XYZ file of C-alpha atoms in Angstrom:
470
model
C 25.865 -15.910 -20.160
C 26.853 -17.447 -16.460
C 28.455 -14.368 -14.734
C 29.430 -15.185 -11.037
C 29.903 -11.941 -8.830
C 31.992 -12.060 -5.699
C 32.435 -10.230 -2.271
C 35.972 -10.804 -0.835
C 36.235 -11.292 2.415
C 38.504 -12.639 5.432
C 37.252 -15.098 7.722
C 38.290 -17.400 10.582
C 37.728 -20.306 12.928
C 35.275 -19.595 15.206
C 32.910 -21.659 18.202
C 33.068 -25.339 17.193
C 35.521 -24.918 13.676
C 33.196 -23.295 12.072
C 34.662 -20.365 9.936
C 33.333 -16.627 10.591
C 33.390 -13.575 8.906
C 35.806 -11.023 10.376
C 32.972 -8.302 10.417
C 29.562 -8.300 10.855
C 28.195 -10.206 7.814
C 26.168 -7.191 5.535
C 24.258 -7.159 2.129
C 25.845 -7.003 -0.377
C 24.267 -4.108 -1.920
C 26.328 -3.495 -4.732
C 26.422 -6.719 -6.124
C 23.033 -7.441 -5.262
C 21.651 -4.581 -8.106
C 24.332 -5.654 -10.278
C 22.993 -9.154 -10.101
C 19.282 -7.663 -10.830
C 20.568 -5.969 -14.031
C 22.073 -8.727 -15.056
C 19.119 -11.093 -14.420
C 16.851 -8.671 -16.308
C 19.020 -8.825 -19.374
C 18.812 -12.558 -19.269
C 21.901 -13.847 -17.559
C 22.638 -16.766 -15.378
C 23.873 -14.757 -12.374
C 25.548 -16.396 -9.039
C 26.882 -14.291 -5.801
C 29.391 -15.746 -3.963
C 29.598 -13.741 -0.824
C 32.339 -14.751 1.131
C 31.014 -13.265 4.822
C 28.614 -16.232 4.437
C 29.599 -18.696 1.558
C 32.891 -21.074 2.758
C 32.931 -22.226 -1.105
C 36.102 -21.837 -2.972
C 36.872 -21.512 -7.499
C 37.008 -25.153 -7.833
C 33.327 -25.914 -6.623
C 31.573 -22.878 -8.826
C 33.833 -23.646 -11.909
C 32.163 -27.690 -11.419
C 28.735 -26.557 -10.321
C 28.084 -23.404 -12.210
C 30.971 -23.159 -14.982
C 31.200 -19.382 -15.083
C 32.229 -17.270 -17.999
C 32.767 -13.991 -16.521
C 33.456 -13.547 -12.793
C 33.002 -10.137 -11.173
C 35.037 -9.367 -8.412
C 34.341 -6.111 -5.944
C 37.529 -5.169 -4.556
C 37.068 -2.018 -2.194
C 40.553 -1.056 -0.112
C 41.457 -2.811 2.075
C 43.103 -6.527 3.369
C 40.051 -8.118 0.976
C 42.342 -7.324 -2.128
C 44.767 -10.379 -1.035
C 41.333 -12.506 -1.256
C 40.740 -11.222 -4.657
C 43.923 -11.833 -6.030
C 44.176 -15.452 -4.851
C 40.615 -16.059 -5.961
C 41.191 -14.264 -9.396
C 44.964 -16.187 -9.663
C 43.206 -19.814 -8.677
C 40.035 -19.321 -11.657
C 42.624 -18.526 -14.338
C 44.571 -21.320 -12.974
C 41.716 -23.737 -13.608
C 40.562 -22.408 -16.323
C 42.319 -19.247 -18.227
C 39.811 -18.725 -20.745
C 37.744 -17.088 -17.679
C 37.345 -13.908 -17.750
C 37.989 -11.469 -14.773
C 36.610 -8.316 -14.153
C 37.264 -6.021 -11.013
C 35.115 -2.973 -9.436
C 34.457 -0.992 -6.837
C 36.288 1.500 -5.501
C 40.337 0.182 -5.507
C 40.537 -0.568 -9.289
C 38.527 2.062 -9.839
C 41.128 4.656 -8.769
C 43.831 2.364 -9.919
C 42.649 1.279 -12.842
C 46.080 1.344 -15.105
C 47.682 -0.605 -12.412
C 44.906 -3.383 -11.763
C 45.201 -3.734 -15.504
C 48.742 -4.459 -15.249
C 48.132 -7.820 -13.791
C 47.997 -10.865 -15.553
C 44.817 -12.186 -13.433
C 42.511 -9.180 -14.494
C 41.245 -8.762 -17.986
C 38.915 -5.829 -17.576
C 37.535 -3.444 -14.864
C 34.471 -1.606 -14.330
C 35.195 2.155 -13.328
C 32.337 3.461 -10.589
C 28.820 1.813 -10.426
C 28.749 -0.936 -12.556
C 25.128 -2.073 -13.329
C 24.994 -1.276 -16.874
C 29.105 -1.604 -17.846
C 28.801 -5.107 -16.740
C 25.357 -5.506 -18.561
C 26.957 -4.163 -22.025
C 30.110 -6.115 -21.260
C 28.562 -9.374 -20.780
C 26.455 -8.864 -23.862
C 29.252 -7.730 -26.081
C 31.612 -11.249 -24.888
C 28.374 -13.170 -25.394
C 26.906 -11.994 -28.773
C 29.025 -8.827 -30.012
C 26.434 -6.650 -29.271
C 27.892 -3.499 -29.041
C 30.665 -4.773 -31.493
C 33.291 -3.465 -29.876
C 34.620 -2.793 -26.520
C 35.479 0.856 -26.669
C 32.022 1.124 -27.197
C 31.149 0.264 -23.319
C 31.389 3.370 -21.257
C 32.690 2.830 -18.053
C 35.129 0.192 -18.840
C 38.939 -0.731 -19.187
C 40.421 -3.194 -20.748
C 43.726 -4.507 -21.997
C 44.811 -4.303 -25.998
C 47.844 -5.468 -27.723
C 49.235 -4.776 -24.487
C 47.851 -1.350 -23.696
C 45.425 -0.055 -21.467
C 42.341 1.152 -22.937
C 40.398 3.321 -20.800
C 36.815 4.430 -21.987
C 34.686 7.883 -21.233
C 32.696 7.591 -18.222
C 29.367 5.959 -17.849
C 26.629 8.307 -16.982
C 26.016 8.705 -13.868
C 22.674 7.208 -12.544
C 20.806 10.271 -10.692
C 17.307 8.712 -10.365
C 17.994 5.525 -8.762
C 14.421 4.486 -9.290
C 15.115 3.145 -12.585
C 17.055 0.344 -10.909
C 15.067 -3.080 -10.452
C 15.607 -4.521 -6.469
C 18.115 -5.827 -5.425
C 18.525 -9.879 -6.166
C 18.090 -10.989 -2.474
C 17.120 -14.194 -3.611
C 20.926 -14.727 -4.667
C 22.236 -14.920 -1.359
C 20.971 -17.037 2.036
C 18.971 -14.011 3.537
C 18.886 -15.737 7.056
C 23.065 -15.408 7.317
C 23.130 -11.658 7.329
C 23.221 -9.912 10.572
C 21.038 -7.014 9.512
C 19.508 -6.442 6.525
C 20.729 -3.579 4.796
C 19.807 -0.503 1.918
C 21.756 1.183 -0.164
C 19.061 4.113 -0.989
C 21.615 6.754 -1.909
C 25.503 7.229 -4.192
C 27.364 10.129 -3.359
C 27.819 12.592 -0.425
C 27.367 16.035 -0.845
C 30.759 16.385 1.799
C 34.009 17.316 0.464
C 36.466 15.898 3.457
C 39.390 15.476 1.576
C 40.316 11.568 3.383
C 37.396 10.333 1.625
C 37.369 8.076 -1.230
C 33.494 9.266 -2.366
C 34.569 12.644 -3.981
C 37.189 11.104 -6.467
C 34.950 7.732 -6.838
C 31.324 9.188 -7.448
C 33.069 13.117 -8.759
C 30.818 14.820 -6.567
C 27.209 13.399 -8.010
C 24.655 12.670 -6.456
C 21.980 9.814 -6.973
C 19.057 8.601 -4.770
C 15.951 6.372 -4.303
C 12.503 8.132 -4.179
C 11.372 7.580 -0.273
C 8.274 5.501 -1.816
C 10.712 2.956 -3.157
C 12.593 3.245 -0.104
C 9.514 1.789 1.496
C 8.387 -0.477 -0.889
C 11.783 -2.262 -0.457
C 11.375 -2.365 2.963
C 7.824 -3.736 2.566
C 9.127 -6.325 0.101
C 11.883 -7.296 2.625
C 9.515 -7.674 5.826
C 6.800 -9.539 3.674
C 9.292 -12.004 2.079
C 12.005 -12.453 4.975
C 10.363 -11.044 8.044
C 12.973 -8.056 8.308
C 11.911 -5.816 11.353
C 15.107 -3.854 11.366
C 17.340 -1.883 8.516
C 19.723 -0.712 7.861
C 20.841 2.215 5.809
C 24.457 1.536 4.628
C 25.422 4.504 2.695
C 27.363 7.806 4.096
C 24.464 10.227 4.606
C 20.618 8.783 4.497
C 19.886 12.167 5.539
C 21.051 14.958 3.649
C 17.991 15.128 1.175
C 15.825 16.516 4.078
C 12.272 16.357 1.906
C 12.581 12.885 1.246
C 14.152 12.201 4.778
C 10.884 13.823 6.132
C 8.754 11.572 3.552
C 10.189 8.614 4.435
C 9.607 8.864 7.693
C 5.728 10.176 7.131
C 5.298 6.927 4.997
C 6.529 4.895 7.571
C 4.408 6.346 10.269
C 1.355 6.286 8.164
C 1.748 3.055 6.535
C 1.905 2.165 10.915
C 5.128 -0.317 9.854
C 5.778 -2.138 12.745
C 9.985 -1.634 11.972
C 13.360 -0.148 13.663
C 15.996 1.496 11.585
C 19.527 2.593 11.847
C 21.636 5.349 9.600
C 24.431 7.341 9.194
C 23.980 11.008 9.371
C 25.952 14.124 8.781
C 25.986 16.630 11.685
C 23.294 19.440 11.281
C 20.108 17.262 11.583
C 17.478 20.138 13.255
C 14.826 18.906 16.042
C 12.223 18.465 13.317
C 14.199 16.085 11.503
C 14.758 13.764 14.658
C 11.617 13.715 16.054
C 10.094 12.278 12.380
C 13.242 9.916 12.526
C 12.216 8.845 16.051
C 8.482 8.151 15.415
C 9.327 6.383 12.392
C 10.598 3.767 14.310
C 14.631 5.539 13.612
C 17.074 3.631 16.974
C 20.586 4.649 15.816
C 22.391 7.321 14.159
C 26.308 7.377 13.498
C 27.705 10.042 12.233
C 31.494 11.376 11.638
C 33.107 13.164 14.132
C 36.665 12.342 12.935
C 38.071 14.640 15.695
C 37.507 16.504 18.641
C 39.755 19.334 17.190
C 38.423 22.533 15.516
C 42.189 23.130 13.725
C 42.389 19.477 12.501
C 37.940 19.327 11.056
C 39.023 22.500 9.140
C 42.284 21.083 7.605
C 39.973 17.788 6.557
C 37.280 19.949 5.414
C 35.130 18.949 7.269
C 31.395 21.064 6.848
C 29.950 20.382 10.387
C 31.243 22.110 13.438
C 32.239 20.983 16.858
C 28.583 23.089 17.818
C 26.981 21.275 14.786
C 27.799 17.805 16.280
C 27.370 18.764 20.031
C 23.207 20.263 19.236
C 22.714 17.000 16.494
C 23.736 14.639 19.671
C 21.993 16.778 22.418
C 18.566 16.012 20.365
C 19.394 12.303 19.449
C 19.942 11.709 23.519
C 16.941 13.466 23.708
C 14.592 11.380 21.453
C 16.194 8.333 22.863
C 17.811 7.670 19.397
C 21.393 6.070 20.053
C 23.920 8.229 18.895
C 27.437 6.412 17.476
C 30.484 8.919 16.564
C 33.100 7.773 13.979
C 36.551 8.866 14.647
C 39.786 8.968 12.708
C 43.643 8.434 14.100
C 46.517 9.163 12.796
C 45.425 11.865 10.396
C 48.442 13.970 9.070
C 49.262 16.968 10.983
C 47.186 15.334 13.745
C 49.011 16.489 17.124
C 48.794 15.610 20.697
C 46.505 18.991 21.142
C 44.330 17.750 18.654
C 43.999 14.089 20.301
C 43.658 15.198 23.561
C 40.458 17.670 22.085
C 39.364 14.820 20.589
C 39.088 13.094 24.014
C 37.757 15.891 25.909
C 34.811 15.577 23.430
C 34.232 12.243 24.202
C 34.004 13.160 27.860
C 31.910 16.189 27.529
C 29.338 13.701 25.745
C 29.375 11.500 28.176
C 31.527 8.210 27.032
C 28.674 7.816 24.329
C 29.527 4.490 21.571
C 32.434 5.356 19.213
C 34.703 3.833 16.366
C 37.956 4.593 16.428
C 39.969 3.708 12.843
C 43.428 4.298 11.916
C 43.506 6.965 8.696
C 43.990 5.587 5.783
C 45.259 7.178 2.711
C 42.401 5.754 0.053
C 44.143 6.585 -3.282
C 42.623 9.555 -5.863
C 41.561 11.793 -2.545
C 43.146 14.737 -1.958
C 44.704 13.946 1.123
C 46.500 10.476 -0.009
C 48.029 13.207 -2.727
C 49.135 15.340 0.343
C 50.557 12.268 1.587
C 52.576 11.243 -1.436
C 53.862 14.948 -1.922
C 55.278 14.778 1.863
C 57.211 11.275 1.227
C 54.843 8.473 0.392
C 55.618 6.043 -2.128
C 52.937 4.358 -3.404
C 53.024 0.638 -3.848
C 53.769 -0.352 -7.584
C 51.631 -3.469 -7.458
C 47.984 -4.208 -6.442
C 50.075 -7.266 -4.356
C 51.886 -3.944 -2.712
C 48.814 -2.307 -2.013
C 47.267 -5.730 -0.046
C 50.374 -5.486 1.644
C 50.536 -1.755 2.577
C 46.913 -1.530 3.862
C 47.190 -4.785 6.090
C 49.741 -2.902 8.306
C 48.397 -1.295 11.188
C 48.417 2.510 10.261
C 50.059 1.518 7.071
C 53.518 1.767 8.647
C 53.408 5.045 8.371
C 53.285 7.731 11.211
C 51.802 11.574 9.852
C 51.396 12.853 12.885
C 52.600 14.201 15.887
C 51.019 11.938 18.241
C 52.886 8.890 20.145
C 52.097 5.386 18.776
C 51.665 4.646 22.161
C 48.939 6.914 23.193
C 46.617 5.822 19.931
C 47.742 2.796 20.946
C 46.229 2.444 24.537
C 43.210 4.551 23.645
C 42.387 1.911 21.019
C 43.050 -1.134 23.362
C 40.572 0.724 26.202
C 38.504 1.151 22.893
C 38.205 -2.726 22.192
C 38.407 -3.697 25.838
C 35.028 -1.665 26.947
C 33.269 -1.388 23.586
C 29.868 -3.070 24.734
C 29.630 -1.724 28.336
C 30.302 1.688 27.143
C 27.512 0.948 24.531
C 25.033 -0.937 27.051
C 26.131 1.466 30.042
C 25.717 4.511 27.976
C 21.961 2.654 26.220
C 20.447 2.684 30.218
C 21.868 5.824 31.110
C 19.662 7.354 28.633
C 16.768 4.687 28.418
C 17.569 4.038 24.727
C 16.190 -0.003 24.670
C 14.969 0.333 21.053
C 17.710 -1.222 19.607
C 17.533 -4.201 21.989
C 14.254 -5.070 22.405
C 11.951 -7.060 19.994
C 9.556 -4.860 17.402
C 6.833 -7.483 18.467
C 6.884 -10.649 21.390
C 6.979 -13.450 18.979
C 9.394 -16.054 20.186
C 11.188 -15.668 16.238
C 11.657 -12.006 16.751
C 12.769 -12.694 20.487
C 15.059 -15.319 19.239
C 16.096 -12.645 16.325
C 17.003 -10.134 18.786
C 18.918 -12.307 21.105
C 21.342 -13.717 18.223
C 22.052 -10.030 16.824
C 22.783 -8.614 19.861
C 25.009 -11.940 21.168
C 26.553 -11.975 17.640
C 27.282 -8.387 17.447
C 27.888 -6.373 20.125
C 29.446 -9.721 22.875
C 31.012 -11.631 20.113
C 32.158 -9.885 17.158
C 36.117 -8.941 16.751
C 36.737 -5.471 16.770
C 40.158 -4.206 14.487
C 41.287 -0.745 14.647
């Protein structure tokens, strides 16, 4: 069967016309094992990764006639993408059919159903639903649709949604990712996904409702032979771990790193992190070649971390940055505005914390009330109304704090602290890198004039000429 899979995305016009993505361009990791799975069951598969590909419906449907297009459709502004997209491939051709993941229809699943563009959707990781679903439209095998676990699907006008799909605890089964699907040279760092799940609870996030508190990981041997694969086949000399914690299995954390420092691979490495990391952990992370760490502060309040739920303390994520300064390992803090109950206390806490670390690199996001957590029911119980339509929802998360104001703080003050925010981002970063003779990130792994050219576009591209939002 010809399945194409797709990563919305917004772009615009950048130097010379030519069209950019709005963030820095990442793997698509999802996609990328869904693609393997597929190929491995012996499917045409195609990626169209918008952060990279300027293609539109018209040019696959003539060059690679799809059957079944996959569309992942996280929240967010990409949704309008994916309904035009999904809208213009019936339009051409309405036998197509249309199947959305990831983590909006997931949690919505009854009312991405309702539209007219969507015909079924996978519900969490969707290796093996699409796998059975593309083998059941292609040769009835299983025979019939309520036997896929994992999906939803539309009958005689009724949603139909099946039991969960297992969940996959020993990511090792997996085969790697498809890189070959997708122009490796495009992305701005090359990125794993090693882990699913977060053992956290913080009630804002959309991970407890999407993965239901399960947990599912790599072995740190395949970690490495990925990364071997990727620096024999495309020269990668940095990675990226894109998942929420790399960290909190500390055995494997500590056998990665051993691997890496035995193995002598000559690579740099970046990670988010939960607060807690001891002095043993960071010193293995720092020989193992480990340059950046971000981790989520979300505020510099005590009152407002407990009413999230969050498990680190304010000491927890002063001692975890005191010992990444230490080991020259950057340190990046994630923080949230506009959470409910948030007050001007609370913000100004949050800034005092910022000083008493000394201005270190931060993101600053506007909360965002992800549907199926706990606190986007708070939210609805204190006067949300959720948007009807998945057309509603595009609509409702492209405003800047959705429109709506849960807190006690001034628009204003968020308002200038984000503008300072966007307005100093790379000196603070650079100014705060010197201060603390952190030149890992920047330099080159070896003096090749590729690698020195490799280092000078990623650091141009992202931190001097990439937009910044929130």
């Amino acid at each position: 069967m010809r399945i194409l899979l797709v990563n919305p995305a917004k772009r615009f016009k950048g130097f010379l016309g030519k069209t950019r993505s709005l963030q820095p361009t990442v793997l698509p990791n999802s996609l990328l094992y869904i693609g393997a799975v597929l190929e491995k069951g012996g499917h045409q598969v195609q990626i169209w990764d918008q952060q990279v590909d300027d293609r539109q419906p018209a040019d696959f449907l003539r060059d690679f006639d799809p059957q079944l297009v996959g569309f992942s459709v996280s929240v967010g502004g990409i949704i309008y993408e994916a309904i035009d997209q999904s809208r213009e491939f019936k339009r051409i051709n309405p036998d197509i059919k249309i199947v959305w993941g990831n983590v909006h229809p997931s949690m919505l699943t009854e009312q991405t159903l309702a539209e007219d563009y969507v015909d079924f959707v996978a519900i969490g990781p969707g290796e093996y639903t699409l796998l059975e679903l593309a083998e059941h439209l292609e040769k009835s095998q299983p025979p019939h649709l309520t036997d896929i676990k994992g999906l939803a699907f539309k009958e005689n006008g009724q949603v139909v949604i099946n039991p969960d799909r297992p969940f996959i605890k020993n990511l090792d089964e997996l085969p790697d990712p498809s890189w070959h699907l997708v122009p490796m040279d495009d992305y701005w760092e090359k990125s794993l996904n090693t882990s699913r799940g977060c053992p956290s609870k913080c009630i804002f996030c959309y991970n407890p409702p999407f993965h239901k508190g399960q947990l599912g990981e790599f072995s740190a041997d395949r970690i490495v032979g990925q990364m071997e694969i990727l620096k024999g086949r495309y020269d990668v000399t940095l990675f990226r771990f894109f998942e929420d914690d790399f960290c909190h299995n500390r055995p494997r954390l500590h056998r990665f790193c051993q691997l890496v420092i035995d193995k002598k691979m000559k690579i740099r490495w970046d990670c988010d992190a939960r607060a807690g990391l001891t002095e043993e952990d960071v010193r293995l992370m720092k020989q193992s070649g480990c340059a950046s760490v971000g981790f989520g502060v979300e505020s510099g309040s005590p009152r407002l971390l407990k009413f999230i739920r969050k498990t680190a303390r304010l000491e927890d994520i002063k001692e975890t940055f005191k010992l990444l300064v230490k080991y020259k390992i950057l340190p990046k803090l994630y923080l949230i505005s506009e959470l409910p109950t948030e007050t001007i206390e609370d913000f100004e806490a949050t800034k005092q914390l910022i000083r008493e670390l000394g201005n270190p690199p931060y993101q600053y996001v506007s909360f965002l009330p992800y549907p199926g957590t706990e606190l986007y029911n708070y939210c609805v119980q204190r006067g949300l109304e959720p948007p009807k339509t998945t057309e509603e929802w595009a609509a409702f998360i492209s405003q800047p704090d959705c429109g709506i104001k849960w807190g006690e703080v001034p628009r204003e003050m968020t308002a200038e602290f984000k503008r300072k925010l966007v307005k100093y981002y790379f000196w603070r970063r650079t100014s705060f890198a010197l201060r603390h003779g952190m030149f890992a990130f920047y330099l080159p792994v070896n003096m090749s004039p590729k690698e020195i050219l490799r280092v000078i576009r990623f650091w141009w591209r992202y931190y001097v000429t990439r937009p910044l939002h929130g």
